[in-house]
Coordinates of N, CA, C and O in Angstrom, one line a residue:
A1 N 0.7 -1.3 0.0 CA 0.0 -0.1 0.0 C 0.8 1.1 0.0 O 0.5 2.2 -0.6
G2 N 2.0 1.2 0.8 CA 2.9 2.3 0.7 C 3.3 2.9 -0.8 O 3.5 3.9 -1.0
A3 N 3.8 1.8 -1.6 CA 4.4 2.0 -3.0 C 3.3 2.7 -3.8 O 3.3 3.7 -4.5
A4 N 1.9 2.3 -3.6 CA 0.9 2.7 -4.3 C 0.6 4.0 -4.0 O 0.2 5.1 -4.7
A5 N 0.6 4.4 -2.7 CA 0.4 5.8 -2.0 C 1.6 6.9 -2.7 O 1.1 7.9 -3.0
E6 N 2.7 6.4 -2.8 CA 3.7 7.0 -3.2 C 3.5 7.6 -4.9 O 3.7 8.5 -5.3
A7 N 3.1 6.3 -5.5 CA 2.5 6.7 -7.0 C 1.5 7.5 -7.2 O 1.5 8.2 -8.0
A8 N 0.5 7.4 -6.4 CA -0.7 8.3 -6.3 C -0.3 9.6 -6.3 O -0.8 10.4 -6.9
A9 N 0.8 9.9 -5.1 CA 1.1 11.3 -5.0 C 1.8 12.2 -6.2 O 1.6 13.1 -6.2
R10 N 2.6 11.3 -7.2 CA 3.1 11.9 -7.9 C 2.2 11.8 -9.5 O 2.5 12.5 -10.4
A11 N 1.2 11.0 -9.4 CA 0.5 11.0 -10.6 C -0.7 12.1 -10.6 O -0.9 12.7 -9.7
P12 N -1.2 12.3 -11.8 CA -2.4 13.2 -12.1 C -3.5 12.8 -11.2 O -3.7 11.7 -10.9
A13 N -4.6 13.8 -10.8 CA -5.8 13.3 -10.1 C -6.1 12.2 -10.4 O -6.8 11.3 -9.6
G14 N -6.6 12.1 -11.6 CA -7.5 10.6 -12.2 C -6.6 9.4 -11.9 O -7.3 8.5 -11.4
A15 N -5.3 9.6 -12.2 CA -4.5 8.6 -12.2 C -4.5 8.0 -10.5 O -4.5 6.9 -10.1
A16 N -4.3 9.2 -9.7 CA -4.3 8.9 -8.3 C -5.4 8.2 -7.5 O -5.3 7.5 -7.0
R17 N -6.7 8.6 -8.2 CA -8.0 8.0 -7.9 C -7.8 6.5 -8.2 O -8.1 5.7 -7.4
L18 N -7.4 5.9 -9.4 CA -7.3 4.8 -10.0 C -6.1 4.0 -9.2 O -6.5 2.8 -8.7
A19 N -5.2 4.6 -8.7 CA -4.0 3.9 -7.9 C -4.7 3.6 -6.6 O -4.5 2.6 -5.9
A20 N -5.4 4.5 -5.8 CA -5.9 4.2 -4.6 C -7.1 3.2 -4.5 O -7.1 2.3 -3.7
E21 N -7.8 3.4 -5.7 CA -8.9 2.2 -5.8 C -8.3 0.9 -5.9 O -8.7 -0.2 -5.5
A22 N -7.1 0.7 -6.7 CA -6.2 -0.4 -7.0 C -5.9 -0.8 -5.7 O -6.0 -2.2 -5.3
A23 N -5.2 -0.1 -5.0 CA -4.7 -0.4 -3.5 C -5.9 -0.8 -2.6 O -5.7 -2.0 -2.0
A24 N -6.8 -0.2 -2.5 CA -8.1 -0.7 -2.0 C -8.6 -1.9 -2.1 O -9.0 -3.0 -1.5
A25 N -8.6 -2.3 -3.6 CA -9.0 -3.4 -4.1 C -8.2 -4.8 -3.8 O -8.4 -5.9 -3.4
S26 N -7.0 -4.4 -3.8 CA -5.7 -5.3 -3.5 C -6.0 -5.9 -2.0 O -5.9 -6.9 -1.3
V27 N -6.5 -4.9 -1.0 CA -6.7 -5.1 0.3 C -7.8 -5.9 0.7 O -8.1 -6.9 1.2
A28 N -9.0 -5.6 -0.2 CA -10.3 -6.5 -0.1 C -10.2 -7.7 -0.5 O -10.4 -8.9 0.0
V29 N -9.2 -7.9 -1.6 CA -8.9 -9.4 -2.0 C -8.3 -10.1 -0.9 O -8.5 -11.4 -0.7
A30 N -7.2 -9.5 -0.4 CA -6.4 -10.2 0.4 C -7.2 -10.5 1.9 O -7.1 -11.5 2.5
V31 N -8.2 -9.6 2.3 CA -9.0 -9.8 3.4 C -9.9 -11.1 3.1 O -10.3 -11.9 4.0
A32 N -10.6 -10.9 1.9 CA -11.6 -12.1 1.3 C -10.8 -13.4 1.3 O -11.5 -14.4 1.8
E33 N -9.6 -13.4 0.9 CA -8.9 -14.7 1.0 C -8.3 -15.3 2.2 O -8.2 -16.4 2.2
A34 N -8.3 -14.4 2.8 CA -8.0 -14.7 4.5 C -9.1 -15.1 5.2 O -8.9 -15.9 6.3
A35 N -10.3 -14.8 4.9 CA -11.6 -15.0 5.5 C -11.9 -16.5 5.8 O -11.6 -17.3 5.0
A36 N -12.4 -16.9 6.9 CA -12.8 -18.2 7.1 C -13.9 -18.6 5.9 O -14.9 -17.7 5.6
P37 N -14.0 -19.9 5.5 CA -15.2 -20.1 4.7 C -16.5 -20.0 5.3 O -16.6 -19.9 6.7
P38 N -17.5 -20.0 4.6 CA -18.9 -19.8 5.2 C -19.1 -21.1 6.1 O -18.5 -22.3 5.7
R39 N -19.8 -21.1 7.0 CA -20.3 -22.0 7.8 C -21.8 -22.4 7.7 O -22.7 -21.8 7.8
A40 N -22.0 -23.8 7.8 CA -23.4 -24.2 7.7 C -23.4 -25.4 8.7 O -22.5 -26.0 9.0
V41 N -24.8 -25.4 9.2 CA -25.1 -26.7 10.0 C -26.3 -27.4 9.2 O -27.3 -26.8 8.9
D42 N -25.9 -28.7 9.0 CA -26.9 -29.6 8.3 C -27.6 -30.5 9.6 O -26.9 -31.3 10.0
L43 N -28.9 -30.0 10.0 CA -29.6 -30.7 11.0 C -30.5 -31.7 10.4 O -31.3 -31.9 9.6
G44 N -30.2 -33.1 11.1 CA -30.8 -34.3 10.5 C -30.0 -34.7 9.2 O -30.6 -34.9 8.3
C45 N -28.8 -34.8 9.2 CA -28.0 -34.9 7.9 C -28.1 -36.0 7.3 O -27.7 -36.3 6.2
G46 N -28.6 -37.3 7.9 CA -28.7 -38.5 7.5 C -27.3 -38.9 7.1 O -26.4 -39.0 7.9
K47 N -27.2 -39.4 5.8 CA -26.0 -40.0 5.3 C -25.1 -38.9 4.8 O -23.9 -39.1 4.4
G48 N -25.4 -37.7 5.0 CA -24.5 -36.7 4.6 C -24.4 -36.2 3.2 O -23.5 -35.3 2.9
R49 N -25.2 -36.3 2.4 CA -24.9 -36.0 0.9 C -25.1 -34.5 0.8 O -24.3 -33.8 0.0
D50 N -25.8 -33.5 1.7 CA -26.0 -32.2 1.7 C -24.8 -31.4 2.3 O -24.3 -30.6 1.5
A51 N -24.7 -32.3 3.2 CA -23.1 -31.7 4.1 C -22.1 -31.6 3.1 O -21.3 -30.9 2.9
V52 N -21.8 -33.0 2.4 CA -20.6 -33.0 1.7 C -20.8 -32.2 0.4 O -19.6 -31.5 0.0
Y53 N -21.9 -32.1 -0.2 CA -22.2 -31.1 -1.3 C -21.6 -29.7 -0.8 O -20.8 -29.2 -1.5
L54 N -22.1 -29.2 0.2 CA -21.7 -27.9 0.7 C -20.5 -27.9 0.9 O -19.7 -26.8 0.4
A55 N -19.8 -28.9 1.5 CA -18.2 -28.5 1.7 C -17.3 -28.7 0.3 O -16.4 -28.0 0.1
S56 N -17.8 -29.6 -0.7 CA -17.3 -29.4 -2.0 C -17.3 -28.0 -2.6 O -16.7 -27.7 -3.6
R57 N -18.5 -27.1 -2.2 CA -18.6 -25.7 -2.5 C -17.8 -24.9 -1.9 O -18.1 -23.6 -1.8
G58 N -16.9 -25.2 -0.9 CA -16.1 -24.3 -0.1 C -16.6 -24.2 1.2 O -16.1 -23.3 2.3
W59 N -17.8 -24.5 1.8 CA -18.4 -24.3 3.1 C -17.8 -25.0 4.1 O -17.2 -26.3 3.7
S60 N -17.5 -24.8 5.4 CA -17.3 -25.5 6.8 C -18.8 -25.9 7.2 O -19.5 -25.2 7.4
V61 N -18.8 -27.4 7.3 CA -20.2 -27.8 7.5 C -20.2 -28.8 8.8 O -19.3 -29.5 9.0
L62 N -20.8 -28.5 9.7 CA -21.5 -29.4 10.6 C -22.4 -30.3 10.6 O -23.4 -29.7 10.4
A63 N -22.3 -31.5 10.3 CA -23.5 -32.5 10.2 C -23.8 -33.2 11.5 O -23.0 -33.7 12.2
V64 N -25.3 -33.0 11.6 CA -25.7 -33.4 13.0 C -27.0 -34.4 12.7 O -27.8 -34.1 11.9
D65 N -26.7 -35.5 13.5 CA -27.8 -36.5 13.4 C -27.6 -37.2 14.9 O -27.0 -37.1 15.6
N66 N -28.9 -37.9 15.0 CA -28.9 -38.8 16.4 C -28.4 -40.3 16.0 O -28.5 -41.0 17.1
Q67 N -28.0 -40.6 14.9 CA -27.6 -41.8 14.6 C -26.1 -41.8 14.3 O -25.7 -41.5 13.3
R68 N -25.3 -42.5 15.1 CA -23.9 -42.6 15.0 C -23.5 -43.3 13.5 O -22.5 -42.9 13.0
A69 N -24.2 -44.5 13.2 CA -23.9 -45.0 12.2 C -24.0 -44.2 10.8 O -23.1 -44.2 9.9
F70 N -25.1 -43.3 10.9 CA -25.0 -42.2 9.8 C -23.8 -41.2 9.8 O -23.2 -41.0 8.6
L71 N -23.6 -40.8 11.0 CA -22.6 -40.0 11.2 C -21.2 -40.7 10.7 O -20.1 -39.8 9.9
D72 N -20.8 -41.9 10.8 CA -19.9 -42.5 10.5 C -19.7 -42.7 8.8 O -18.7 -42.3 8.2
H73 N -20.9 -42.7 8.3 CA -21.1 -42.6 6.8 C -20.7 -41.1 6.4 O -20.0 -41.3 5.4
V74 N -21.1 -40.2 7.0 CA -20.7 -38.9 6.6 C -19.5 -38.7 6.6 O -18.6 -38.2 5.7
Q75 N -18.6 -39.3 7.6 CA -17.2 -39.1 7.7 C -16.4 -39.7 6.7 O -15.7 -39.4 6.0
A76 N -16.8 -41.0 6.5 CA -16.2 -41.7 5.4 C -16.6 -41.1 4.1 O -15.5 -41.2 3.2
F77 N -17.7 -40.5 3.7 CA -18.0 -40.1 2.5 C -17.1 -38.9 2.1 O -16.5 -38.6 1.1
A78 N -17.2 -38.1 3.4 CA -16.4 -36.8 3.3 C -14.8 -37.2 2.9 O -14.2 -36.5 2.2
A79 N -14.3 -38.2 3.6 CA -12.9 -38.6 3.2 C -12.9 -39.2 1.9 O -11.7 -38.6 1.4
R80 N -13.5 -40.0 1.5 CA -13.6 -40.2 0.1 C -13.4 -39.1 -1.1 O -13.0 -39.2 -2.3
Q81 N -14.1 -38.0 -0.7 CA -14.2 -36.9 -1.5 C -12.9 -35.8 -1.4 O -13.0 -34.8 -1.8
G82 N -12.3 -36.2 0.0 CA -11.0 -35.3 0.2 C -11.3 -34.1 0.9 O -11.0 -33.0 0.8
L83 N -12.6 -34.2 1.6 CA -13.1 -33.1 2.3 C -13.3 -33.2 3.8 O -14.0 -32.5 4.4
S84 N -12.6 -34.0 4.4 CA -12.6 -34.5 5.9 C -12.4 -32.9 6.7 O -13.0 -32.9 7.8
S85 N -11.5 -32.1 6.0 CA -11.0 -30.9 6.9 C -12.3 -30.0 6.7 O -12.5 -29.0 7.7
R86 N -13.3 -30.2 5.9 CA -14.5 -29.1 6.1 C -15.7 -30.0 6.5 O -16.6 -29.2 6.6
V87 N -15.8 -31.1 6.9 CA -16.8 -31.6 7.6 C -16.8 -32.2 8.8 O -16.0 -33.0 9.1
A88 N -17.3 -31.6 9.8 CA -17.4 -32.1 11.3 C -18.7 -32.9 11.5 O -19.8 -32.5 10.8
V89 N -18.8 -33.5 12.5 CA -19.9 -34.5 12.7 C -20.4 -34.3 14.4 O -19.4 -34.0 15.2
A90 N -21.6 -34.1 14.5 CA -22.0 -34.1 16.0 C -23.2 -34.8 16.3 O -24.1 -35.0 15.4
C91 N -23.3 -36.0 17.2 CA -24.2 -36.8 17.5 C -25.4 -36.3 18.5 O -24.7 -35.9 19.7
V92 N -26.3 -35.8 18.0 CA -27.3 -34.9 19.0 C -28.7 -35.4 18.6 O -29.0 -35.4 17.5
D93 N -29.5 -35.6 19.6 CA -31.0 -35.9 19.4 C -31.6 -34.3 19.6 O -31.6 -33.8 20.5
L94 N -32.2 -34.2 18.5 CA -32.5 -33.1 18.1 C -34.2 -32.7 18.5 O -34.8 -31.9 18.3
R95 N -34.6 -33.6 19.2 CA -36.0 -33.8 19.7 C -36.2 -32.5 20.7 O -35.6 -32.9 21.8
T96 N -37.0 -31.5 20.5 CA -37.0 -30.4 21.5 C -37.5 -30.6 22.9 O -37.1 -29.9 23.8
H97 N -38.2 -31.6 22.9 CA -38.8 -32.0 24.2 C -37.9 -32.7 25.3 O -38.0 -32.8 26.3
R98 N -36.8 -33.1 24.6 CA -35.7 -33.8 25.4 C -34.9 -32.9 26.1 O -34.5 -31.7 25.7
P99 N -34.4 -33.4 27.2 CA -33.8 -32.3 28.3 C -32.4 -32.1 27.6 O -31.8 -33.0 27.1
G100 N -32.0 -30.8 27.5 CA -30.9 -30.3 26.9 C -30.8 -30.0 25.6 O -29.6 -29.6 25.1
C101 N -31.9 -30.4 25.1 CA -31.6 -30.0 23.3 C -31.6 -28.6 23.1 O -30.7 -28.2 22.4
V102 N -32.3 -27.8 23.6 CA -32.3 -26.4 23.4 C -30.9 -25.7 23.8 O -30.5 -25.0 22.7
P103 N -30.4 -25.9 24.8 CA -29.1 -25.3 24.9 C -28.0 -26.0 24.2 O -27.2 -25.1 23.6
R104 N -28.3 -27.1 23.7 CA -27.1 -27.8 22.7 C -27.3 -27.2 21.3 O -26.4 -27.0 20.7
L105 N -28.6 -27.1 20.9 CA -29.0 -26.3 19.7 C -28.4 -24.8 19.8 O -27.9 -24.3 18.5
R106 N -28.4 -24.1 20.9 CA -28.0 -23.0 20.9 C -26.3 -22.8 20.5 O -25.8 -22.0 19.8
E107 N -25.9 -24.0 21.2 CA -24.2 -24.1 20.7 C -24.0 -24.3 19.3 O -23.0 -23.6 18.8
L108 N -24.9 -25.1 18.8 CA -24.7 -25.4 17.4 C -25.0 -24.6 16.5 O -24.2 -24.5 15.5
L109 N -25.7 -23.5 16.9 CA -26.1 -22.2 16.0 C -25.3 -21.2 16.3 O -25.8 -20.0 15.8
A110 N -24.3 -21.2 17.0 CA -23.7 -20.0 17.4 C -22.8 -19.3 16.3 O -22.6 -20.3 15.5
P111 N -22.8 -18.1 16.2 CA -22.2 -17.4 15.0 C -20.5 -17.7 15.1 O -20.0 -17.9 16.2
P112 N -20.1 -17.7 14.2 CA -20.4 -17.2 12.8 C -21.0 -18.4 12.0 O -20.7 -19.4 12.4
L113 N -22.3 -18.0 11.6 CA -23.2 -19.2 10.7 C -24.0 -18.4 9.8 O -24.7 -17.5 10.1
Q114 N -23.7 -19.1 8.6 CA -24.4 -18.3 7.4 C -25.7 -19.4 6.9 O -26.6 -18.6 6.2
L115 N -25.6 -20.6 7.2 CA -26.8 -21.4 6.8 C -27.1 -22.5 7.8 O -26.3 -23.1 8.3
V116 N -28.5 -22.8 7.9 CA -29.0 -23.9 8.7 C -29.9 -24.8 7.5 O -30.6 -24.3 7.0
S117 N -29.4 -26.0 7.2 CA -30.1 -26.8 6.4 C -31.0 -27.9 7.0 O -30.4 -28.5 7.8
L118 N -32.1 -28.2 7.0 CA -32.9 -29.0 7.2 C -33.7 -29.9 5.9 O -34.5 -29.1 5.5
A119 N -33.1 -30.9 5.5 CA -33.4 -31.5 4.2 C -34.1 -32.8 4.5 O -33.5 -33.6 5.1
R120 N -35.2 -33.2 4.2 CA -35.9 -34.3 4.2 C -36.0 -34.7 5.8 O -36.1 -36.0 6.3
F121 N -36.1 -33.5 6.5 CA -36.2 -33.9 8.2 C -36.9 -32.8 8.6 O -36.5 -31.7 8.2
L122 N -38.2 -33.1 9.2 CA -38.7 -31.9 9.7 C -39.4 -32.2 11.1 O -40.0 -33.5 11.3
S123 N -38.9 -31.4 12.0 CA -40.0 -31.2 13.1 C -40.3 -29.9 13.5 O -39.3 -29.1 13.6
R124 N -41.5 -29.6 13.6 CA -42.0 -28.3 13.7 C -41.4 -27.7 14.8 O -40.9 -26.7 14.8
S125 N -41.3 -28.4 16.0 CA -40.9 -27.5 17.1 C -39.5 -27.3 16.9 O -39.0 -26.2 17.4
L126 N -38.6 -28.1 16.3 CA -37.1 -27.8 15.9 C -37.1 -26.8 15.2 O -36.2 -25.6 15.4
L127 N -37.9 -26.6 14.2 CA -37.9 -25.6 13.2 C -38.2 -24.2 14.0 O -37.4 -23.2 13.8
D128 N -39.1 -24.2 14.7 CA -39.4 -22.8 15.5 C -38.1 -22.4 16.4 O -37.9 -21.3 16.5
E129 N -37.7 -23.6 17.0 CA -36.3 -23.3 17.9 C -35.3 -22.8 16.9 O -34.5 -21.7 17.1
V130 N -35.1 -23.4 15.7 CA -33.9 -22.9 14.9 C -34.1 -21.3 14.4 O -33.4 -20.5 14.5
V131 N -35.4 -21.1 14.1 CA -35.7 -19.9 13.6 C -35.4 -18.9 14.6 O -34.9 -17.6 14.5
A132 N -35.8 -19.1 16.0 CA -35.5 -18.3 17.1 C -34.1 -18.0 17.3 O -33.5 -17.0 17.8
L133 N -33.4 -19.2 17.3 CA -32.1 -19.2 17.8 C -31.0 -18.7 16.8 O -29.8 -18.4 17.2
M134 N -31.0 -18.9 15.6 CA -30.1 -18.6 14.5 C -29.8 -17.2 14.4 O -30.4 -16.1 14.8
P135 N -28.4 -17.1 14.4 CA -27.9 -15.4 14.3 C -28.5 -14.7 13.3 O -28.9 -15.2 12.1
L136 N -28.5 -13.3 13.3 CA -28.8 -12.4 12.6 C -28.0 -12.6 11.1 O -26.9 -12.8 11.3
G137 N -28.5 -12.6 10.2 CA -27.9 -13.0 8.9 C -27.8 -14.1 8.4 O -27.6 -14.6 7.2
C138 N -28.2 -15.1 9.3 CA -28.3 -16.7 8.8 C -29.6 -16.8 8.1 O -30.7 -16.5 8.2
C139 N -29.2 -18.0 7.1 CA -30.7 -18.5 6.5 C -30.7 -19.7 6.7 O -30.0 -20.6 7.1
V140 N -32.0 -20.2 6.8 CA -32.6 -21.4 6.7 C -33.2 -22.2 5.5 O -33.8 -21.4 5.0
A141 N -32.6 -23.2 5.2 CA -33.0 -23.8 3.8 C -33.7 -25.1 4.5 O -33.1 -25.9 5.1
V142 N -35.1 -25.1 3.8 CA -35.8 -26.4 4.3 C -36.1 -26.9 3.0 O -37.0 -26.2 2.1
H143 N -35.9 -28.2 2.9 CA -36.3 -29.1 1.7 C -37.1 -30.2 2.3 O -36.6 -31.1 2.9
H144 N -38.3 -30.2 2.1 CA -39.2 -31.4 2.7 C -40.3 -31.5 1.9 O -40.7 -30.8 0.8
F145 N -41.2 -32.6 2.2 CA -42.3 -33.0 1.3 C -43.6 -32.0 1.6 O -43.7 -31.5 2.5
G146 N -44.5 -31.8 0.6 CA -45.5 -31.2 0.8 C -46.5 -31.9 1.4 O -46.5 -33.4 1.2
A147 N -47.8 -31.4 1.9 CA -48.7 -32.2 2.6 C -49.1 -32.9 1.4 O -49.5 -32.7 0.3
G148 N -49.7 -34.3 1.7 CA -50.2 -35.4 0.9 C -49.4 -36.0 -0.1 O -49.9 -36.8 -1.0
A149 N -48.1 -35.7 0.1 CA -46.9 -36.3 -0.9 C -47.1 -37.9 -0.6 O -47.4 -38.4 0.6
V150 N -47.0 -38.6 -1.8 CA -46.8 -39.8 -1.5 C -45.5 -40.8 -2.2 O -45.0 -40.0 -3.0
S151 N -45.1 -41.6 -1.5 CA -44.0 -42.2 -1.9 C -43.9 -42.8 -3.4 O -45.1 -43.4 -3.7
L152 N -43.1 -42.7 -4.2 CA -43.1 -43.0 -5.8 C -42.9 -44.6 -5.7 O -43.4 -45.4 -6.5
K153 N -42.4 -45.2 -4.4 CA -42.0 -46.7 -4.5 C -43.2 -47.4 -4.0 O -43.9 -48.3 -4.4
S154 N -43.9 -46.7 -2.9 CA -45.0 -47.7 -2.2 C -46.3 -47.1 -2.7 O -47.2 -47.8 -2.3
G155 N -46.3 -45.8 -2.9 CA -47.7 -45.2 -3.1 C -48.6 -44.8 -1.8 O -49.7 -44.2 -1.8
R156 N -47.7 -45.0 -0.5 CA -48.4 -44.5 0.8 C -47.9 -43.2 0.9 O -46.9 -42.4 0.5
P157 N -48.7 -42.4 1.8 CA -48.2 -41.2 2.2 C -47.0 -41.2 2.9 O -46.5 -42.2 3.7
I158 N -46.1 -40.3 2.5 CA -44.8 -40.0 3.1 C -44.9 -39.5 4.7 O -45.5 -38.3 4.7
K159 N -44.2 -40.1 5.6 CA -44.1 -39.7 6.8 C -45.7 -39.6 7.5 O -45.8 -38.5 8.2
G160 N -46.7 -40.1 6.9 CA -48.1 -39.8 7.2 C -48.4 -40.2 8.8 O -49.2 -39.6 9.2
G161 N -47.6 -41.1 9.2 CA -48.0 -41.6 10.7 C -47.7 -40.6 12.0 O -47.9 -40.5 13.1
N162 N -46.8 -39.6 11.5 CA -46.3 -38.6 12.6 C -46.7 -37.3 12.3 O -46.2 -36.7 11.2
P163 N -47.7 -36.7 12.9 CA -48.1 -35.3 12.6 C -47.0 -34.4 12.6 O -47.3 -33.4 12.1
D164 N -46.0 -34.5 13.4 CA -45.0 -33.3 13.4 C -44.1 -33.3 12.3 O -43.6 -32.3 12.0
S165 N -44.2 -34.5 11.7 CA -43.0 -34.9 10.6 C -43.7 -34.8 9.2 O -42.9 -35.1 8.0
C166 N -44.9 -34.8 9.2 CA -45.7 -35.0 7.9 C -45.4 -33.8 7.0 O -44.9 -32.7 7.6
G167 N -46.0 -33.8 5.9 CA -45.7 -32.8 4.9 C -46.1 -31.4 5.2 O -47.1 -31.3 6.0
L168 N -45.4 -30.4 4.7 CA -45.9 -29.0 4.9 C -47.2 -28.6 4.3 O -47.2 -28.9 2.9
A169 N -48.1 -28.0 4.8 CA -48.9 -27.2 4.2 C -48.7 -26.1 3.4 O -47.5 -25.3 3.6
A170 N -49.3 -25.8 2.3 CA -49.1 -24.7 1.5 C -49.1 -23.2 2.6 O -49.7 -23.0 3.0
G171 N -47.9 -22.6 2.3 CA -47.9 -21.3 3.2 C -47.2 -21.6 4.6 O -46.9 -20.6 5.4
E172 N -47.2 -22.8 4.8 CA -46.8 -23.2 6.3 C -45.5 -22.5 6.5 O -45.2 -22.0 7.8
L173 N -44.5 -23.0 5.8 CA -43.2 -22.6 6.1 C -43.2 -21.0 6.0 O -42.1 -20.6 6.9
A174 N -43.6 -20.4 5.0 CA -43.2 -19.0 5.3 C -44.0 -18.5 6.6 O -43.4 -17.4 7.2
A175 N -45.1 -18.9 6.9 CA -45.7 -18.3 8.2 C -44.9 -18.7 9.4 O -44.7 -18.0 10.3
R176 N -44.3 -19.8 9.4 CA -43.2 -20.3 10.7 C -41.9 -19.4 10.6 O -41.4 -19.3 11.5
C177 N -41.6 -19.1 9.5 CA -40.1 -18.3 9.4 C -40.3 -16.9 9.2 O -39.6 -16.2 9.0
E178 N -41.6 -16.4 9.4 CA -41.6 -14.9 9.2 C -40.8 -14.1 10.1 O -40.5 -14.4 11.1
I179 N -40.2 -13.4 9.5 CA -39.3 -12.4 10.3 C -39.8 -11.6 11.3 O -41.0 -10.8 11.2
R180 N -39.3 -11.5 12.5 CA -39.9 -11.0 13.8 C -39.3 -9.8 14.1 O -38.1 -9.7 14.0

């Protein structure tokens, strides 16, 4: 930046402005390159395909599930893709009525955090807690079945036996995630 400032002082006014902008841009690039990768938490990650995908796109991901076997699969999958350094796992029971779940969720969602992913996993009480606890500026991405969805394999309703995890009604997600 010192050489750029000296050159700017000797140059005509327009050139000085360009030199100052170039110096500022080089500082911005250096800061961006040194910055930590964006951070995501994949709740109910299952076998980790979304977590590993995000890691392959440069994210640092915490994959969370309550089944150790799934998390072992996530770690092996990330290793096969050369992404072990970008994918961490945590074995946590996310049922919010369980003692200790909400404090643990608060830890998982601590800043810096840019994304919370809930894919093919839904607990309405968990979603409500996530929306309440996630840091300002964080996004929540929900990928789930619509109400009345049926399995292409069996023809039966998807998750129809559990009213908390059954399909989302039209407009329900928007109402639950309304900015307060």
